[in-house]
Short mmCIF file of C-alpha atoms in Angstrom, two decimals:
data_model
loop_
_atom_site.label_atom_id
_atom_site.label_comp_id
_atom_site.label_asym_id
_atom_site.label_seq_id
_atom_site.Cartn_x
_atom_site.Cartn_y
_atom_site.Cartn_z
CA MET D 235 58.14 -32.27 107.06
CA ARG D 236 56.30 -27.93 106.05
CA VAL D 237 56.15 -29.06 109.39
CA THR D 238 55.05 -25.34 109.94
CA LYS D 239 58.63 -27.74 110.61
CA GLY D 240 56.88 -26.23 111.09
CA ALA D 241 55.72 -27.97 113.97
CA ARG D 242 56.99 -28.54 111.04
CA ILE D 243 55.04 -30.76 109.56
CA VAL D 244 57.33 -34.10 108.66
CA ALA D 245 58.67 -35.66 105.14
CA SER D 246 59.70 -38.77 106.27
CA ALA D 247 57.85 -40.91 108.01
CA ALA D 248 57.94 -38.22 110.45
CA LEU D 249 60.81 -40.33 111.94
CA LEU D 250 60.52 -43.35 110.52
CA ALA D 251 60.26 -43.61 106.62
CA ILE D 252 58.79 -46.18 105.21
CA ALA D 253 60.71 -48.01 103.10
CA VAL D 254 60.30 -47.32 98.87
CA ALA D 255 62.58 -49.99 97.26
CA ALA D 256 65.77 -48.95 97.29
CA CYS D 257 66.63 -46.83 94.09
CA GLY D 258 69.65 -45.22 93.29
CA SER D 259 70.90 -42.59 96.08
CA GLY D 260 69.09 -39.33 95.08
CA ALA D 261 73.04 -38.37 97.31
CA SER D 262 76.72 -37.50 96.94
CA GLY D 263 79.01 -35.55 99.05
CA SER D 264 82.63 -33.78 98.54
CA GLY D 265 84.63 -37.88 99.34
CA ASP D 266 83.66 -41.19 100.00
CA SER D 267 84.39 -42.20 104.02
CA ALA D 268 82.79 -40.55 106.20
CA ALA D 269 83.03 -39.38 109.98
CA GLY D 270 86.61 -39.91 110.74
CA GLY D 271 89.83 -39.45 109.54
CA GLY D 272 90.00 -35.63 110.85
CA ASP D 273 88.97 -32.24 111.35
CA ASP D 274 88.98 -31.83 106.90
CA THR D 275 86.64 -35.21 106.46
CA PRO D 276 83.11 -34.30 107.04
CA VAL D 277 80.30 -35.51 109.72
CA ARG D 278 77.40 -36.89 107.40
CA MET D 279 74.07 -37.03 107.84
CA GLU D 280 70.65 -38.01 105.43
CA LEU D 281 67.94 -34.94 104.48
CA GLY D 282 64.89 -35.19 101.65
CA GLU D 283 65.96 -32.51 99.48
CA PRO D 284 64.24 -29.42 101.57
CA GLN D 285 61.02 -27.36 100.19
CA LYS D 286 62.22 -23.85 99.00
CA LEU D 287 65.48 -22.05 99.59
CA LEU D 288 67.61 -21.86 102.77
CA PHE D 289 65.43 -18.33 104.12
CA PRO D 290 64.44 -19.00 107.93
CA GLN D 291 61.30 -16.54 107.51
CA ASP D 292 59.79 -19.87 104.32
CA THR D 293 61.08 -22.55 105.68
CA THR D 294 57.94 -24.78 107.79
CA GLU D 295 58.99 -28.07 107.16
CA SER D 296 61.63 -30.01 108.74
CA GLU D 297 64.08 -30.88 106.01
CA GLY D 298 64.78 -26.78 105.39
CA ALA D 299 64.41 -26.34 109.08
CA GLU D 300 67.57 -29.26 110.22
CA VAL D 301 70.17 -27.17 108.02
CA LEU D 302 68.58 -23.40 109.20
CA ALA D 303 68.85 -25.15 112.80
CA ALA D 304 72.70 -25.72 112.39
CA LEU D 305 73.46 -21.82 110.95
CA PHE D 306 71.59 -20.01 114.02
CA ASP D 307 70.78 -20.03 117.23
CA PRO D 308 67.67 -19.37 118.10
CA LEU D 309 66.24 -17.28 121.22
CA VAL D 310 65.67 -20.44 122.85
CA THR D 311 66.30 -23.27 123.82
CA TYR D 312 64.26 -25.78 125.78
CA ASN D 313 64.87 -28.54 128.55
CA ASP D 314 64.25 -31.36 129.66
CA LYS D 315 61.01 -30.63 131.46
CA LYS D 316 60.14 -29.28 127.97
CA GLU D 317 60.51 -25.07 129.14
CA PRO D 318 61.72 -22.18 127.59
CA VAL D 319 65.93 -21.58 128.01
CA GLU D 320 67.51 -18.86 126.92
CA GLU D 321 70.18 -19.20 124.46
CA ALA D 322 70.90 -16.39 122.22
CA ALA D 323 68.12 -14.35 124.63
CA GLU D 324 69.85 -12.55 127.40
CA SER D 325 66.41 -12.78 129.29
CA ILE D 326 63.00 -12.56 128.14
CA THR D 327 60.74 -10.93 130.31
CA THR D 328 57.27 -9.49 130.92
CA ASP D 329 54.63 -8.30 133.84
CA ASP D 330 51.23 -9.45 131.86
CA SER D 331 52.23 -12.10 128.88
CA LYS D 332 51.40 -8.57 127.11
CA VAL D 333 54.73 -6.44 127.00
CA TRP D 334 57.96 -8.51 126.47
CA THR D 335 61.19 -7.74 126.65
CA ILE D 336 63.47 -9.55 124.77
CA LYS D 337 67.19 -8.57 125.86
CA LEU D 338 69.86 -10.69 123.47
CA LYS D 339 73.09 -12.04 124.90
CA PRO D 340 76.36 -10.20 124.44
CA GLY D 341 79.50 -12.10 122.27
CA TYR D 342 76.90 -13.01 118.84
CA THR D 343 78.28 -12.19 115.34
CA TRP D 344 76.96 -12.86 111.89
CA HIS D 345 78.89 -15.30 109.77
CA ASP D 346 81.16 -12.56 108.04
CA GLY D 347 82.18 -10.96 112.07
CA THR D 348 79.27 -8.18 112.10
CA PRO D 349 77.57 -7.94 115.00
CA VAL D 350 74.31 -9.64 115.86
CA LYS D 351 71.92 -6.40 116.84
CA ALA D 352 67.92 -5.80 118.65
CA ALA D 353 66.99 -4.40 114.56
CA ASP D 354 68.45 -7.87 112.85
CA TYR D 355 65.59 -9.54 114.83
CA ALA D 356 62.51 -6.77 113.79
CA ARG D 357 64.19 -6.63 110.31
CA ALA D 358 63.79 -10.49 110.94
CA TRP D 359 59.85 -10.15 111.71
CA ASN D 360 58.91 -7.70 110.09
CA PHE D 361 59.84 -8.62 105.94
CA ALA D 362 57.95 -12.40 107.43
CA ALA D 363 54.87 -10.74 109.34
CA LEU D 364 55.30 -8.38 106.02
CA GLN D 365 51.81 -10.05 102.99
CA ASP D 366 53.19 -8.75 99.73
CA ASN D 367 56.42 -10.75 100.50
CA GLY D 368 54.36 -14.00 100.87
CA MET D 369 56.67 -16.04 103.60
CA SER D 370 54.91 -19.12 104.82
CA SER D 371 55.72 -18.21 108.94
CA SER D 372 53.72 -14.55 108.44
CA PHE D 373 51.43 -16.66 110.66
CA PHE D 374 53.78 -16.70 113.82
CA PHE D 375 52.77 -12.95 114.67
CA GLY D 376 49.24 -13.40 114.00
CA ARG D 377 49.77 -12.26 117.78
CA VAL D 378 51.84 -9.15 117.12
CA ASP D 379 50.59 -5.97 117.49
CA GLY D 380 50.31 -3.68 113.73
CA TYR D 381 50.17 -7.68 112.93
CA ASP D 382 47.08 -6.40 110.26
CA ASP D 383 48.12 -4.06 109.49
CA VAL D 384 50.91 -5.68 107.81
CA HIS D 385 48.87 -8.68 107.03
CA PRO D 386 44.98 -7.91 106.12
CA GLY D 387 44.13 -10.91 103.85
CA GLU D 388 44.17 -11.74 101.06
CA GLY D 389 42.14 -9.17 98.31
CA LYS D 390 43.57 -6.07 100.55
CA THR D 391 46.80 -3.94 100.88
CA PRO D 392 48.86 -2.95 103.76
CA THR D 393 48.75 -0.26 105.65
CA ALA D 394 51.77 -0.04 106.87
CA LYS D 395 54.69 -2.32 106.73
CA GLU D 396 56.25 -2.89 109.74
CA MET D 397 54.41 -3.78 112.98
CA LYS D 398 54.62 -1.46 116.03
CA GLY D 399 54.22 -3.93 118.22
CA VAL D 400 58.36 -4.60 117.43
CA LYS D 401 60.07 -1.90 118.80
CA VAL D 402 64.38 -1.03 118.98
CA VAL D 403 65.14 -0.48 122.20
CA ASP D 404 69.04 -0.15 121.63
CA ASP D 405 71.41 -2.58 119.90
CA ASN D 406 70.74 -5.17 122.18
CA THR D 407 67.09 -4.97 123.75
CA LEU D 408 63.85 -5.96 121.67
CA GLU D 409 60.46 -5.05 123.04
CA VAL D 410 58.19 -6.43 121.43
CA THR D 411 53.84 -5.92 122.43
CA LEU D 412 50.32 -9.01 121.46
CA THR D 413 47.52 -7.19 120.76
CA ALA D 414 46.01 -9.53 123.79
CA PRO D 415 47.82 -11.73 126.36
CA PHE D 416 49.90 -14.94 124.63
CA SER D 417 51.45 -16.99 128.00
CA GLN D 418 52.75 -19.50 125.24
CA PHE D 419 55.23 -16.10 123.37
CA LYS D 420 58.34 -16.75 124.71
CA THR D 421 58.41 -20.78 124.46
CA MET D 422 57.20 -19.95 120.86
CA LEU D 423 60.71 -17.91 120.19
CA GLY D 424 63.11 -21.48 120.29
CA TYR D 425 61.20 -21.89 116.02
CA THR D 426 62.92 -21.11 113.66
CA ALA D 427 59.81 -18.67 111.67
CA PHE D 428 62.11 -16.48 115.02
CA TYR D 429 65.36 -15.91 113.70
CA PRO D 430 67.84 -13.30 112.44
CA LEU D 431 68.38 -11.74 109.38
CA PRO D 432 71.06 -9.50 108.68
CA GLU D 433 71.02 -6.71 105.98
CA LYS D 434 72.70 -8.02 103.78
CA ALA D 435 69.59 -11.30 103.23
CA ILE D 436 67.19 -7.94 101.21
CA GLY D 437 68.49 -6.73 98.15
CA ALA D 438 67.70 -3.89 96.50
CA ASP D 439 64.36 -4.11 95.53
CA GLY D 440 63.29 -5.17 99.03
CA LYS D 441 62.82 -9.82 99.00
CA LEU D 442 65.10 -11.92 100.28
CA SER D 443 67.90 -12.41 97.27
CA GLN D 444 68.76 -15.77 95.85
CA GLU D 445 72.38 -14.84 96.68
CA TYR D 446 70.71 -14.74 100.85
CA GLY D 447 68.84 -17.85 99.76
CA GLU D 448 71.63 -20.14 98.41
CA ASN D 449 74.26 -19.40 101.33
CA PRO D 450 72.61 -17.82 104.21
CA ILE D 451 74.94 -15.46 105.99
CA GLY D 452 73.78 -16.75 110.51
CA GLN D 453 74.71 -16.36 113.82
CA GLY D 454 74.99 -20.10 114.91
CA LEU D 455 77.74 -22.38 114.87
CA PHE D 456 78.12 -23.75 111.48
CA LYS D 457 78.05 -21.59 108.67
CA MET D 458 78.11 -22.47 104.74
CA ASP D 459 81.30 -23.48 102.90
CA LYS D 460 80.25 -23.04 99.60
CA PRO D 461 76.81 -21.70 97.85
CA TYR D 462 74.04 -24.59 98.30
CA LYS D 463 72.13 -25.11 94.65
CA LYS D 464 68.55 -26.34 94.86
CA GLY D 465 67.53 -29.05 92.33
CA THR D 466 71.05 -29.82 91.28
CA ASP D 467 73.39 -29.90 94.80
CA THR D 468 73.41 -33.67 96.23
CA ALA D 469 74.57 -31.19 99.72
CA ILE D 470 75.20 -28.93 102.32
CA ASP D 471 78.27 -28.45 103.19
CA LEU D 472 78.99 -26.62 105.92
CA SER D 473 82.00 -25.74 109.27
CA VAL D 474 82.39 -25.07 111.96
CA TYR D 475 82.22 -20.87 112.52
CA ASP D 476 84.45 -19.83 114.92
CA LYS D 477 83.63 -16.56 116.70
CA PHE D 478 80.45 -18.57 118.19
CA PRO D 479 80.07 -18.02 121.39
CA GLY D 480 78.05 -21.18 122.38
CA LYS D 481 79.84 -24.49 122.99
CA LYS D 482 81.44 -26.05 119.77
CA PRO D 483 82.04 -29.78 119.00
CA ALA D 484 85.56 -31.41 119.64
CA GLY D 485 87.82 -32.97 117.44
CA TRP D 486 86.18 -31.95 114.66
CA THR D 487 84.48 -29.48 112.15
CA LYS D 488 83.07 -30.04 108.54
CA LEU D 489 79.75 -31.51 108.83
CA GLN D 490 77.54 -32.09 105.24
CA PHE D 491 73.93 -32.85 104.80
CA LYS D 492 73.94 -35.06 102.56
CA ILE D 493 70.59 -35.23 100.12
CA TYR D 494 68.63 -39.20 99.44
CA THR D 495 65.47 -39.26 97.66
CA SER D 496 65.01 -43.50 99.63
CA SER D 497 65.32 -43.56 103.37
CA GLU D 498 66.55 -47.41 102.56
CA THR D 499 69.79 -46.35 101.21
CA ALA D 500 70.24 -44.37 103.20
CA TRP D 501 69.95 -46.91 105.49
CA ASN D 502 72.78 -49.05 102.86
CA ASP D 503 75.52 -46.22 103.42
CA LEU D 504 75.05 -45.99 107.20
CA GLN D 505 75.38 -49.21 107.94
CA ALA D 506 79.24 -49.15 105.18
CA ASP D 507 79.65 -46.40 107.12
CA ASN D 508 79.66 -43.81 104.03
CA LEU D 509 76.49 -41.95 106.18
CA ASP D 510 76.88 -41.35 109.91
CA ILE D 511 73.54 -39.97 110.87
CA HIS D 512 70.42 -41.57 109.80
CA ASP D 513 67.42 -40.12 110.93
CA SER D 514 64.20 -41.88 108.94
CA LEU D 515 65.28 -45.13 109.85
CA PRO D 516 62.64 -47.30 107.12
CA PRO D 517 60.81 -49.67 109.28
CA THR D 518 62.52 -52.70 106.92
CA ALA D 519 65.68 -51.94 109.02
CA ILE D 520 63.84 -51.33 112.45
CA GLY D 521 64.09 -54.84 112.50
CA THR D 522 67.79 -55.53 112.77
CA ALA D 523 69.10 -52.09 113.05
CA LYS D 524 69.29 -53.26 116.97
CA THR D 525 71.31 -56.19 116.17
CA LEU D 526 73.26 -54.43 113.02
CA LEU D 527 74.61 -50.98 115.00
CA GLY D 528 74.44 -52.56 119.10
CA ASP D 529 73.69 -49.03 120.58
CA ARG D 530 74.53 -46.93 117.96
CA PHE D 531 70.46 -47.32 117.52
CA LYS D 532 68.27 -44.51 118.62
CA GLN D 533 64.37 -45.56 119.66
CA GLU D 534 62.65 -42.73 121.88
CA PRO D 535 59.65 -40.40 122.38
CA ASP D 536 58.09 -38.95 119.34
CA ALA D 537 55.83 -34.97 120.05
CA GLY D 538 54.83 -35.63 116.54
CA VAL D 539 51.73 -36.81 114.38
CA GLY D 540 51.57 -38.40 111.64
CA TYR D 541 47.94 -37.56 109.50
CA ILE D 542 45.57 -38.38 106.29
CA GLY D 543 44.62 -34.86 105.54
CA VAL D 544 41.32 -33.63 104.07
CA PRO D 545 40.70 -30.90 101.73
CA LEU D 546 37.95 -29.35 103.16
CA ALA D 547 37.56 -25.54 101.76
CA TYR D 548 38.26 -27.51 98.05
CA ASN D 549 36.30 -30.22 97.40
CA LYS D 550 33.02 -30.78 98.75
CA GLU D 551 32.76 -34.57 98.57
CA TRP D 552 34.14 -34.11 102.62
CA GLN D 553 32.61 -31.48 104.28
CA ASN D 554 30.33 -33.73 105.85
CA ALA D 555 32.47 -34.72 109.02
CA ASP D 556 30.94 -37.94 109.02
CA LEU D 557 32.63 -39.17 105.70
CA ARG D 558 35.70 -39.00 107.70
CA LYS D 559 34.38 -40.31 110.60
CA ALA D 560 33.71 -43.36 108.57
CA VAL D 561 37.19 -43.37 106.85
CA SER D 562 38.34 -42.77 109.92
CA MET D 563 36.95 -45.96 112.09
CA ALA D 564 37.80 -48.03 109.10
CA ILE D 565 41.87 -47.32 109.49
CA ASP D 566 43.31 -50.79 111.68
CA ARG D 567 45.87 -48.27 113.36
CA LYS D 568 46.55 -50.71 116.07
CA THR D 569 48.21 -53.25 112.69
CA ILE D 570 49.29 -50.84 110.42
CA THR D 571 51.58 -49.79 113.71
CA GLU D 572 52.53 -53.05 115.25
CA THR D 573 52.98 -54.76 111.53
CA VAL D 574 53.78 -51.91 108.90
CA PHE D 575 56.36 -49.87 111.48
CA SER D 576 57.58 -52.54 112.94
CA GLY D 577 56.06 -51.05 116.25
CA ALA D 578 58.28 -48.15 116.03
CA MET D 579 55.33 -46.04 115.59
CA THR D 580 52.28 -45.99 118.14
CA PRO D 581 47.60 -45.00 117.39
CA ALA D 582 47.14 -42.39 118.03
CA ASP D 583 43.53 -41.60 119.56
CA ASP D 584 43.68 -38.03 119.89
CA PHE D 585 45.51 -34.74 118.10
CA ILE D 586 47.72 -33.77 121.08
CA ASN D 587 50.84 -36.22 121.41
CA PRO D 588 51.34 -37.99 124.68
CA ALA D 589 54.63 -35.73 124.82
CA ILE D 590 53.30 -32.88 125.50
CA GLN D 591 51.18 -32.04 128.60
CA GLY D 592 47.30 -31.98 127.29
CA ASN D 593 46.93 -35.12 125.66
CA ARG D 594 44.20 -37.44 126.87
CA PRO D 595 43.95 -41.60 126.30
CA GLY D 596 41.67 -42.80 124.71
CA ILE D 597 39.78 -39.35 123.76
CA CYS D 598 39.45 -39.91 119.87
CA THR D 599 36.66 -42.47 119.91
CA ALA D 600 36.53 -41.48 116.31
CA CYS D 601 40.62 -43.72 115.70
CA THR D 602 38.47 -46.69 116.95
CA TYR D 603 38.86 -49.00 115.08
CA ASN D 604 34.93 -50.12 114.13
CA PRO D 605 34.86 -51.28 110.28
CA ALA D 606 31.60 -51.98 110.72
CA GLU D 607 30.01 -48.90 112.17
CA ALA D 608 31.76 -46.80 109.19
CA LYS D 609 30.56 -48.55 106.41
CA LYS D 610 26.75 -48.43 108.27
CA LEU D 611 28.18 -44.55 108.33
CA TYR D 612 29.37 -43.63 105.19
CA GLU D 613 26.99 -45.73 102.52
CA ALA D 614 23.59 -43.80 105.11
CA ASN D 615 25.94 -40.34 104.34
CA ASN D 616 26.79 -41.27 100.08
CA GLY D 617 30.13 -41.17 100.38
CA PRO D 618 32.45 -40.93 96.53
CA LYS D 619 33.09 -44.58 95.68
CA SER D 620 36.94 -43.63 94.41
CA ILE D 621 39.22 -41.79 96.67
CA ASP D 622 42.89 -40.22 96.08
CA LEU D 623 45.26 -40.89 98.46
CA GLY D 624 48.37 -38.51 97.47
CA TYR D 625 51.89 -38.94 99.96
CA ASN D 626 55.35 -37.83 99.46
CA ALA D 627 57.25 -40.66 98.00
CA ASP D 628 61.21 -39.81 98.56
CA GLY D 629 59.78 -40.70 102.59
CA GLY D 630 59.19 -43.72 102.19
CA HIS D 631 54.99 -43.24 103.25
CA LYS D 632 54.03 -46.59 100.38
CA GLU D 633 53.73 -48.73 102.95
CA TRP D 634 50.96 -47.28 105.10
CA ILE D 635 49.66 -45.74 102.98
CA GLU D 636 48.57 -48.41 101.36
CA ALA D 637 48.18 -50.88 104.12
CA VAL D 638 44.73 -47.24 104.60
CA ALA D 639 44.36 -47.29 101.44
CA ASN D 640 43.27 -51.46 101.44
CA ASN D 641 41.84 -50.85 104.75
CA LEU D 642 39.28 -48.94 103.09
CA ARG D 643 38.48 -50.87 100.21
CA ALA D 644 38.02 -53.86 102.35
CA ASN D 645 36.22 -52.03 104.84
CA LEU D 646 33.99 -49.01 102.60
CA GLY D 647 33.61 -50.66 99.66
CA VAL D 648 35.47 -47.97 97.34
CA GLU D 649 38.22 -47.74 94.42
CA VAL D 650 41.18 -46.24 95.62
CA LYS D 651 43.94 -45.03 94.25
CA THR D 652 47.42 -44.32 96.29
CA GLN D 653 48.79 -41.67 93.85
CA PRO D 654 52.66 -41.48 94.49
CA PHE D 655 54.60 -37.32 94.24
CA GLU D 656 58.25 -38.05 94.23
CA LYS D 657 59.67 -35.37 96.25
CA PHE D 658 57.50 -33.73 99.68
CA GLN D 659 57.71 -30.35 98.33
CA GLY D 660 56.04 -31.75 95.16
CA ILE D 661 52.93 -32.48 97.62
CA LEU D 662 53.14 -29.15 98.96
CA ASP D 663 53.11 -27.27 96.05
CA ALA D 664 50.40 -28.39 95.07
CA LEU D 665 48.56 -28.22 98.54
CA ASP D 666 48.91 -25.05 97.95
CA ALA D 667 48.17 -24.65 94.45
CA LYS D 668 44.77 -26.57 95.13
CA GLU D 669 45.67 -28.75 92.75
CA PHE D 670 45.65 -32.34 94.46
CA LYS D 671 42.34 -32.74 96.08
CA GLY D 672 42.56 -36.50 96.90
CA LEU D 673 42.83 -37.16 101.09
CA PHE D 674 46.55 -37.00 102.00
CA ARG D 675 49.10 -38.00 103.88
CA MET D 676 50.50 -35.31 106.07
CA GLY D 677 52.90 -35.48 109.40
CA TRP D 678 53.62 -32.74 111.86
CA ALA D 679 56.28 -32.36 113.99
CA ILE D 680 56.49 -29.92 116.79
CA ASP D 681 58.21 -26.37 116.40
CA TYR D 682 57.24 -25.58 120.65
CA PRO D 683 56.88 -28.04 123.03
CA SER D 684 53.05 -26.60 123.71
CA PRO D 685 49.12 -27.98 123.40
CA GLU D 686 48.58 -24.71 121.12
CA ASN D 687 50.99 -25.76 118.56
CA TYR D 688 49.23 -28.75 117.52
CA LEU D 689 46.01 -26.17 117.20
CA THR D 690 46.84 -23.36 116.02
CA PRO D 691 49.23 -23.93 113.15
CA ILE D 692 47.68 -26.68 111.48
CA PHE D 693 43.60 -25.65 112.32
CA GLY D 694 43.40 -21.65 112.52
CA THR D 695 41.63 -19.97 110.00
CA GLY D 696 44.46 -17.45 110.09
CA SER D 697 47.16 -20.24 109.38
CA ILE D 698 45.39 -20.60 106.40
CA GLY D 699 47.34 -20.06 103.03
CA THR D 700 50.00 -18.13 105.55
CA GLY D 701 50.60 -21.75 108.00
CA SER D 702 50.52 -25.01 107.80
CA ASN D 703 46.60 -25.44 107.58
CA TYR D 704 46.44 -27.02 104.05
CA GLY D 705 42.93 -28.36 104.19
CA GLY D 706 41.41 -25.01 104.74
CA TYR D 707 39.19 -25.86 108.07
CA SER D 708 38.15 -23.34 109.64
CA ASN D 709 36.12 -22.73 112.79
CA LYS D 710 35.03 -19.97 114.55
CA GLU D 711 34.32 -21.84 117.62
CA PHE D 712 37.51 -23.05 117.77
CA ASP D 713 39.74 -20.28 117.15
CA GLU D 714 37.77 -18.08 119.48
CA THR D 715 38.58 -21.44 121.67
CA VAL D 716 42.56 -21.08 121.32
CA ALA D 717 42.54 -18.05 121.11
CA LYS D 718 40.97 -18.21 125.64
CA GLY D 719 43.78 -20.99 125.65
CA ASP D 720 46.64 -17.94 124.61
CA GLN D 721 45.52 -15.22 126.97
CA ALA D 722 45.37 -17.09 129.46
CA THR D 723 47.96 -16.01 132.99
CA ASP D 724 46.62 -19.22 134.54
CA PRO D 725 48.54 -22.50 132.64
CA ALA D 726 45.97 -24.52 134.18
CA GLU D 727 42.83 -22.50 132.72
CA GLY D 728 45.32 -21.34 129.65
CA LEU D 729 45.47 -26.22 129.10
CA LYS D 730 41.65 -26.03 129.87
CA PHE D 731 40.82 -24.48 127.02
CA TYR D 732 43.14 -25.99 124.59
CA GLN D 733 41.47 -29.57 125.64
CA GLN D 734 37.99 -27.93 124.73
CA ALA D 735 39.72 -26.39 121.17
CA ASP D 736 41.00 -30.73 120.38
CA ASP D 737 37.58 -31.55 121.25
CA ILE D 738 36.45 -29.58 118.92
CA LEU D 739 38.69 -31.43 115.48
CA LEU D 740 37.75 -34.28 117.45
CA LYS D 741 34.21 -33.93 116.66
CA ASP D 742 35.12 -32.28 112.90
CA LEU D 743 37.74 -34.63 111.94
CA PRO D 744 39.82 -31.81 109.54
CA TYR D 745 42.51 -33.90 109.33
CA ILE D 746 42.29 -38.09 110.71
CA PRO D 747 45.31 -38.19 113.31
CA VAL D 748 46.13 -42.24 112.72
CA TYR D 749 49.65 -43.01 114.36
CA PHE D 750 51.97 -40.48 116.82
CA TYR D 751 56.04 -40.50 116.10
CA ARG D 752 58.13 -42.68 117.58
CA LEU D 753 62.25 -41.45 116.80
CA ASN D 754 64.16 -44.47 115.19
CA TYR D 755 67.55 -43.23 114.37
CA GLY D 756 70.95 -45.21 113.86
CA TYR D 757 75.02 -43.32 113.09
CA SER D 758 78.12 -45.15 111.98
CA THR D 759 81.22 -46.62 114.19
CA LYS D 760 82.60 -43.48 113.17
CA ILE D 761 81.41 -41.06 115.63
CA ASN D 762 79.88 -41.05 119.96
CA ASN D 763 76.94 -38.65 121.89
CA VAL D 764 74.68 -37.82 118.97
CA LYS D 765 70.88 -36.89 120.71
CA VAL D 766 68.23 -35.18 118.57
CA ASN D 767 66.19 -32.90 120.50
CA LEU D 768 62.40 -31.97 121.04
CA LEU D 769 61.98 -30.94 117.76
CA ASN D 770 64.24 -33.25 115.32
CA GLN D 771 67.37 -31.39 115.62
CA VAL D 772 70.43 -32.92 115.91
CA GLU D 773 72.52 -31.19 118.66
CA TRP D 774 75.90 -31.16 116.92
CA ALA D 775 78.25 -29.59 120.10
CA ASP D 776 77.66 -32.57 122.08
CA VAL D 777 78.67 -34.94 118.48
CA THR D 778 82.28 -36.51 118.95
CA LYS D 779 85.03 -38.30 116.85
CA ALA D 780 85.38 -41.98 117.81
#
């Protein structure tokens, strides 16, 4: 879930995982009982292992982001209309969508008790943007004036260490100047990359310290109980921060993220009340979850998209758009979503999810199942006789990936080799290093509710290496069209340009949209009032013990 969750990109089948064969649980906790009995008994949630240490500016996948969302409070959250609402910010104002003034809400302190200041945001954002630091989220600061000075691109040396567009006015006020008007800037500020950093997060060498990544100090609802040793620990333990100025949960103070390698195992634990929240139910559970859980099973709209990714920049075999179109038309989305996903997903017909303004039903003609035309087009363009198809096994994607593989074998007459990676971080690392050159499973869960979030972070040229553009797609016309949408002062005008950019993606098919996500989650008998928000994160302050 890299998401970049970004937007995040999702590791579980965005919030429905295809079951892999149940193996021993990778999770162990500080006890055997789930939530209930007292404040010292934690509420426990299923989690995949985060890709990296818990640095906000280096976390662009959903597993690490879920933990960080508990430790930090964003500048904005989102209402039911998907509009940004001030959270840690007192106000966010602009007269021209280019110069923005952010005033912080009083009362926030770091988990060590020191006050949160505007300088903490400036520190975090400048650190993320500086090319030498190699932060995964740096691209999100690409619109800030001075970004090119601190992040000039591969093979070039930064001429500054801080962006001139980020100015600390006083302890509670930050002024941000962009290179051009961008009406979506306030909407972006709910994303993980825009969290602040305390001074002690950065070591004497100017780098983020491993100590901080294992035991981050935030300013949110929960604080770390002990350091998290990635690769060793099977749980991340947190407790409510008493001085948090916002709403706190009633009746409980402990939260534990239990790390699993099998969605099926987590589902078994949920049924036994040894787990309290599972937000990636395997499809084998969907048919019986309502009967077994009753009102504790939830199925809701979601804004994510599941893709087959294409390594355009480093595999010449796939640089022909007609081949990608042939692969797309060979995939039977309706059968996969109805049979493999038990109707819990819907066939994708656009790059923009219907939950967000800008989706146009049926706009993706190449998403229509047409095996005869697919084979004709594939053979006419000398498609490869063998296809490698990679996926992460810890998210439970085996069944739908195998279904896609069978479609391609039957409809294109090719050999397809599926390659599971044990963990999501494994396939992400292999893509980052350009070591895996086959087609690959990818998913996107939004970072913020804007049609732009389905475009720039995944397919923008600037997001290659610094965002979630794993395929290396680069199209000048696409970049320029998105930029016109960014700079439009009228929302309707901006949406028009974003849809024009979407049209370019529909023609080029740098990724192949397969399905739109739906949330499918359940919770134990020990808790009530569970709600998963627009960013696929639990609203912890609302959860109560039964």
